[in-house]
Coordinates of C-alpha atoms and ligand atoms in Angstrom, one line a residue:
M1272 CA 173.8 143.0 38.6
G1273 CA 175.5 143.4 41.8
K1274 CA 172.7 142.1 43.8
K1275 CA 172.5 139.1 46.4
P1276 CA 170.4 136.3 44.6
F1277 CA 167.1 136.4 46.1
I1278 CA 165.5 132.2 46.2
V1279 CA 161.8 132.1 47.2
G1280 CA 160.3 128.2 47.2
N1281 CA 156.8 128.5 46.5
W1282 CA 155.1 125.8 48.0
K1283 CA 152.0 125.4 46.3
M1284 CA 149.0 123.0 48.2
N1285 CA 151.9 121.1 49.7
L1286 CA 153.0 119.8 53.0
T1287 CA 151.2 119.4 56.3
L1288 CA 151.5 121.7 59.0
S1289 CA 153.7 119.8 60.9
E1290 CA 156.5 119.1 57.9
G1291 CA 156.4 122.8 57.1
I1292 CA 157.1 123.7 61.0
E1293 CA 160.2 120.8 60.5
F1294 CA 161.2 122.7 57.7
A1295 CA 161.0 126.0 58.5
K1296 CA 163.2 125.4 61.6
S1297 CA 166.0 123.2 59.5
L1298 CA 165.9 125.8 57.2
K1299 CA 166.7 128.7 59.9
N1300 CA 169.3 126.5 61.3
S1301 CA 170.9 126.0 57.6
L1302 CA 171.0 129.4 56.6
H1303 CA 172.0 130.7 60.1
G1304 CA 175.0 132.8 59.7
I1305 CA 174.5 133.0 55.5
N1306 CA 174.4 136.2 54.1
E1307 CA 175.3 135.8 50.5
I1308 CA 171.8 135.2 49.4
L1309 CA 167.8 136.5 50.3
C1310 CA 165.6 133.4 50.7
G1311 CA 161.9 132.8 51.4
I1312 CA 159.2 130.6 51.5
C1313 CA 155.2 130.7 50.4
P1314 CA 153.4 128.3 52.4
S1315 CA 149.8 127.4 52.7
F1316 CA 147.6 130.3 54.2
V1317 CA 147.1 127.9 57.2
F1318 CA 150.8 127.8 57.9
L1319 CA 151.8 131.3 57.8
K1320 CA 151.8 132.6 61.7
D1321 CA 153.3 129.4 62.8
I1322 CA 155.8 129.6 60.4
C1323 CA 156.7 133.4 60.7
K1324 CA 157.0 132.5 64.2
V1325 CA 159.3 129.9 63.3
L1326 CA 161.4 132.0 61.5
E1327 CA 161.4 135.0 63.8
G1328 CA 164.8 136.6 64.0
S1329 CA 165.9 135.1 60.6
H1330 CA 166.5 137.0 57.5
I1331 CA 163.8 134.0 55.7
C1332 CA 160.9 135.7 54.7
V1333 CA 158.0 134.7 54.7
G1334 CA 155.4 135.3 51.6
A1335 CA 151.6 134.4 50.7
Q1336 CA 150.6 132.9 47.8
N1337 CA 147.8 134.8 46.9
V1338 CA 145.7 137.9 48.6
H1339 CA 142.3 139.5 47.1
S1340 CA 141.9 142.6 45.6
E1341 CA 139.5 144.5 48.3
K1342 CA 140.3 145.1 51.2
N1343 CA 137.7 143.3 53.1
G1344 CA 134.4 142.8 52.7
A1345 CA 132.1 139.9 51.7
Y1346 CA 134.2 137.7 49.6
T1347 CA 133.6 134.2 51.2
G1348 CA 136.4 132.0 51.2
E1349 CA 139.0 135.0 50.3
I1350 CA 142.4 136.1 52.4
S1351 CA 142.4 139.9 52.2
A1352 CA 146.4 141.6 52.2
L1353 CA 146.1 143.1 55.7
M1354 CA 145.2 139.9 57.0
V1355 CA 148.2 138.0 55.6
K1356 CA 150.3 140.9 56.6
E1357 CA 148.9 140.4 60.3
A1358 CA 150.5 136.9 60.1
G1359 CA 153.8 138.3 60.1
C1360 CA 154.4 138.1 56.1
T1361 CA 156.1 140.3 54.2
H1362 CA 155.8 139.0 50.6
V1363 CA 153.3 138.1 48.3
L1364 CA 153.0 136.1 45.1
I1365 CA 150.7 137.9 42.9
G1366 CA 149.1 136.9 39.3
H1367 CA 150.8 133.2 39.2
S1368 CA 150.4 131.3 36.5
E1369 CA 148.5 128.9 38.6
R1370 CA 146.1 131.6 39.6
R1371 CA 145.9 133.1 36.0
H1372 CA 145.1 129.8 34.2
L1373 CA 143.6 127.8 37.0
F1374 CA 141.4 130.2 38.0
G1375 CA 141.0 133.0 35.4
E1376 CA 143.1 136.0 36.8
I1377 CA 143.2 138.4 34.5
D1378 CA 145.4 141.2 34.6
S1379 CA 143.5 144.5 35.6
F1380 CA 142.4 141.8 38.8
I1381 CA 146.2 141.4 39.1
N1382 CA 146.7 145.2 39.0
A1383 CA 144.5 145.5 41.8
K1384 CA 145.8 143.0 44.1
I1385 CA 149.0 144.7 43.7
K1386 CA 148.2 148.0 44.5
T1387 CA 145.8 146.3 47.6
A1388 CA 149.0 144.3 48.5
L1389 CA 151.6 147.9 48.3
S1390 CA 148.7 149.4 50.6
V1391 CA 149.5 147.5 53.3
N1392 CA 153.1 147.2 53.0
L1393 CA 153.3 143.8 51.7
K1394 CA 155.7 143.5 49.2
P1395 CA 154.4 141.9 46.0
I1396 CA 156.4 139.4 43.4
F1397 CA 154.5 139.7 40.4
C1398 CA 154.6 136.9 38.1
I1399 CA 154.4 137.2 34.6
G1400 CA 154.9 134.4 31.6
E1401 CA 154.0 133.2 27.9
T1402 CA 152.6 130.1 27.3
L1403 CA 153.6 127.7 24.8
K1404 CA 151.2 128.6 22.2
E1405 CA 152.3 132.5 22.5
R1406 CA 155.8 131.2 22.2
E1407 CA 155.4 129.1 19.6
E1408 CA 153.8 132.2 17.5
G1409 CA 156.5 134.7 18.7
R1410 CA 154.4 136.5 21.0
T1411 CA 156.9 136.0 24.0
E1412 CA 157.3 139.8 24.3
Y1413 CA 153.8 141.0 23.5
V1414 CA 152.3 138.9 26.2
V1415 CA 155.0 139.8 28.6
E1416 CA 155.0 143.5 27.7
K1417 CA 151.3 143.7 28.4
Q1418 CA 151.5 141.4 31.3
L1419 CA 153.4 144.1 33.0
K1420 CA 151.6 146.8 31.5
D1421 CA 148.6 146.2 33.0
G1422 CA 149.9 144.5 35.9
L1423 CA 152.0 148.0 36.4
L1424 CA 149.1 150.0 35.6
G1425 CA 149.0 153.5 37.8
I1426 CA 152.0 152.2 40.4
D1427 CA 154.1 154.9 41.6
N1428 CA 158.0 154.9 40.8
N1429 CA 158.4 154.8 44.4
H1430 CA 156.7 150.9 44.7
V1431 CA 158.1 150.1 41.5
E1432 CA 161.6 150.7 42.9
G1433 CA 163.0 147.4 44.3
L1434 CA 159.7 145.5 43.2
V1435 CA 159.7 142.2 42.8
I1436 CA 158.7 140.4 39.3
A1437 CA 159.0 136.7 38.3
Y1438 CA 158.9 135.4 35.2
E1439 CA 158.1 132.4 35.0
P1440 CA 157.3 130.9 31.8
V1441 CA 154.3 128.6 31.5
W1442 CA 155.0 125.6 29.7
A1443 CA 158.3 125.5 31.8
I1444 CA 155.9 125.4 35.7
G1445 CA 156.0 121.5 36.9
T1446 CA 157.0 120.1 34.0
G1447 CA 160.6 119.6 34.1
K1448 CA 161.3 122.0 31.1
T1449 CA 163.5 124.6 32.0
A1450 CA 163.7 127.8 29.9
S1451 CA 167.6 127.6 29.0
P1452 CA 170.0 130.1 31.1
E1453 CA 169.9 132.1 27.5
Q1454 CA 166.1 132.0 26.6
A1455 CA 165.5 133.3 30.5
N1456 CA 167.7 136.0 30.1
E1457 CA 167.1 137.3 26.9
V1458 CA 162.9 137.7 28.4
H1459 CA 164.7 139.5 31.4
S1460 CA 166.7 141.8 29.3
F1461 CA 163.0 142.8 27.7
I1462 CA 161.8 143.1 30.7
R1463 CA 164.4 145.2 32.2
G1464 CA 164.4 147.0 28.8
F1465 CA 160.8 147.8 29.6
L1466 CA 161.3 149.0 32.9
T1467 CA 164.4 151.6 31.7
D1468 CA 161.9 152.9 29.1
N1469 CA 158.7 153.4 32.1
Y1470 CA 160.9 154.0 35.1
G1471 CA 164.7 154.6 34.2
K1472 CA 167.1 153.3 34.6
V1473 CA 168.1 153.5 38.5
I1474 CA 164.5 151.8 39.4
A1475 CA 165.1 149.2 36.1
N1476 CA 168.2 148.4 38.1
S1477 CA 166.9 148.0 41.4
V1478 CA 164.0 145.2 40.6
Y1479 CA 164.8 141.7 41.2
I1480 CA 163.7 140.0 37.9
Q1481 CA 163.4 136.3 39.3
Y1482 CA 163.2 133.0 36.7
G1483 CA 160.8 130.5 37.8
G1484 CA 160.3 127.2 35.9
S1485 CA 161.6 123.8 37.0
V1486 CA 164.1 124.9 39.3
K1487 CA 166.5 122.5 40.4
P1488 CA 169.8 122.3 41.8
E1489 CA 171.2 121.2 38.6
N1490 CA 170.4 124.0 36.5
T1491 CA 170.6 126.5 39.5
A1492 CA 173.9 127.6 38.8
E1493 CA 173.6 128.2 35.3
L1494 CA 170.2 130.0 36.0
I1495 CA 171.7 132.4 38.3
S1496 CA 174.9 133.3 36.5
Q1497 CA 172.6 135.2 33.4
P1498 CA 173.5 138.5 34.1
E1499 CA 169.9 139.6 34.1
I1500 CA 168.3 136.9 36.3
D1501 CA 168.4 138.1 39.9
G1502 CA 167.0 135.2 41.7
L1503 CA 164.7 132.0 41.5
L1504 CA 160.7 131.0 42.3
V1505 CA 161.0 127.5 43.3
G1506 CA 158.2 124.9 43.0
G1507 CA 158.4 121.6 43.0
A1508 CA 162.4 121.4 44.0
S1509 CA 160.9 124.0 46.9
I1510 CA 159.0 121.4 49.1
K1511 CA 162.2 118.9 50.2
L1512 CA 164.6 120.6 52.3
E1513 CA 167.5 118.9 50.7
S1514 CA 166.4 120.0 47.7
F1515 CA 165.6 123.8 48.2
L1516 CA 169.2 123.7 50.9
K1517 CA 171.0 122.5 47.6
I1518 CA 169.7 125.4 45.3
I1519 CA 170.2 128.1 47.9
D1520 CA 173.9 126.6 47.8
A1521 CA 174.5 126.9 44.6
A1522 CA 172.9 130.0 44.3
S1523 CA 175.0 131.5 47.0
I1524 CA 178.3 130.6 45.5
Q1525 CA 178.0 132.8 42.2
Ligands
13P1993 P1 158.2 124.5 39.2 O1 159.5 125.1 39.7 O2 157.5 123.5 39.9 O3 158.2 124.3 37.8 O4 157.1 125.6 39.6 C1 157.8 126.6 39.6 C2 156.5 127.7 39.9 O5 155.4 127.7 39.6 C3 157.0 128.8 41.3 O6 156.0 129.8 41.4

């Protein structure tokens, strides 16, 4: 699609603060002067401010892993979009499958979170994907389309432009089972088609569609070389600097 690959590491609930800071410092040094790719990391909430500080002056962006849908209020234990923005984040993961499946997040809640994130100028990385059962029943496209429709309900075209969507088949997350490059590309094409039908070709082509699910250095090149895969959302392989750098390296030479 002619875009720079956008590689994001989702650290989930991993690393300590000191490990995170060391990682960010080394990543910044390693990527200094490299302009062929876009890169980001999504650390724990409590590391965000420190890591944003370390990465100041670099092109590496920082995202939170979640935010609440309300702007503020009596929501004990929750974090607002503005708090995350003030910590220095530019992005936020919304609707990650672990939030959907382990914490019961539904499409309408995800839609509200996307709107709130956009209202404070945070860029959502909107995650979607089917379960193994849904795939086996032949319902992948139905599920993905519903997640897209409900998640993007009422969102202006200008906010869909340049949006990041991460297609993460649930059965491929943390399982070592990657979708084949063709399987991933097929769903990415479907997502692009949905965007074209609903927002037009120009906006559809401006959207970054990342693939996530057991991405590792060994499968990066073939995934990223698929025409509809604009980037990768990496879990387990992003918490070790060496493997994350190998992924970035493999993606940038495509
Ligand atoms: P893994 O790369 O560990 O499968 O995780 C993918 C993911 O959930 C990224 O958000």
